CSV table of C-alpha atoms in Angstrom, one decimal:
chain,number,residue,atom,x,y,z
L,1,ALA,CA,0.0,0.1,0.0
L,2,PHE,CA,2.6,2.4,1.0
L,3,ASP,CA,6.3,2.5,0.3
L,4,TYR,CA,7.9,3.4,3.6
L,5,LYS,CA,11.4,2.7,2.5
L,6,LYS,CA,11.2,5.0,-0.5
L,7,LEU,CA,9.7,7.7,1.8
L,8,LEU,CA,12.3,7.3,4.4
L,9,HIS,CA,15.0,7.4,1.8
L,10,ASP,CA,13.7,10.6,0.3
L,11,TYR,CA,13.2,12.1,3.8
L,12,ASN,CA,16.9,11.3,4.8
L,13,ARG,CA,18.1,12.8,1.6
L,14,GLU,CA,16.3,15.9,2.1
L,15,VAL,CA,17.4,16.3,5.8
L,16,ARG,CA,21.0,15.6,4.7
L,17,ARG,CA,20.8,18.4,2.0
L,18,ALA,CA,19.0,20.8,4.4
L,19,THR,CA,21.7,20.1,7.2
L,20,HIS,CA,24.5,20.5,4.5
L,21,ASN,CA,23.1,23.9,3.4
L,22,ALA,CA,22.6,25.0,7.1
L,23,MET,CA,26.3,24.1,7.9
L,24,ALA,CA,27.6,25.9,4.7
L,25,SER,CA,25.5,29.0,5.7
L,26,LEU,CA,26.9,28.9,9.1
L,27,VAL,CA,30.5,28.5,8.0
L,28,THR,CA,29.9,31.3,5.5
L,29,THR,CA,28.5,33.6,8.2
L,30,VAL,CA,31.2,32.8,10.7
L,31,GLY,CA,34.2,33.3,8.4
């Protein structure tokens, strides 16, 4: 019925990208 594995995979990928972007912004802001 519902593909949890695919959903979880997509979610994890989004979280990783968001975290990476946040870290990059932080590094750029700090110096």
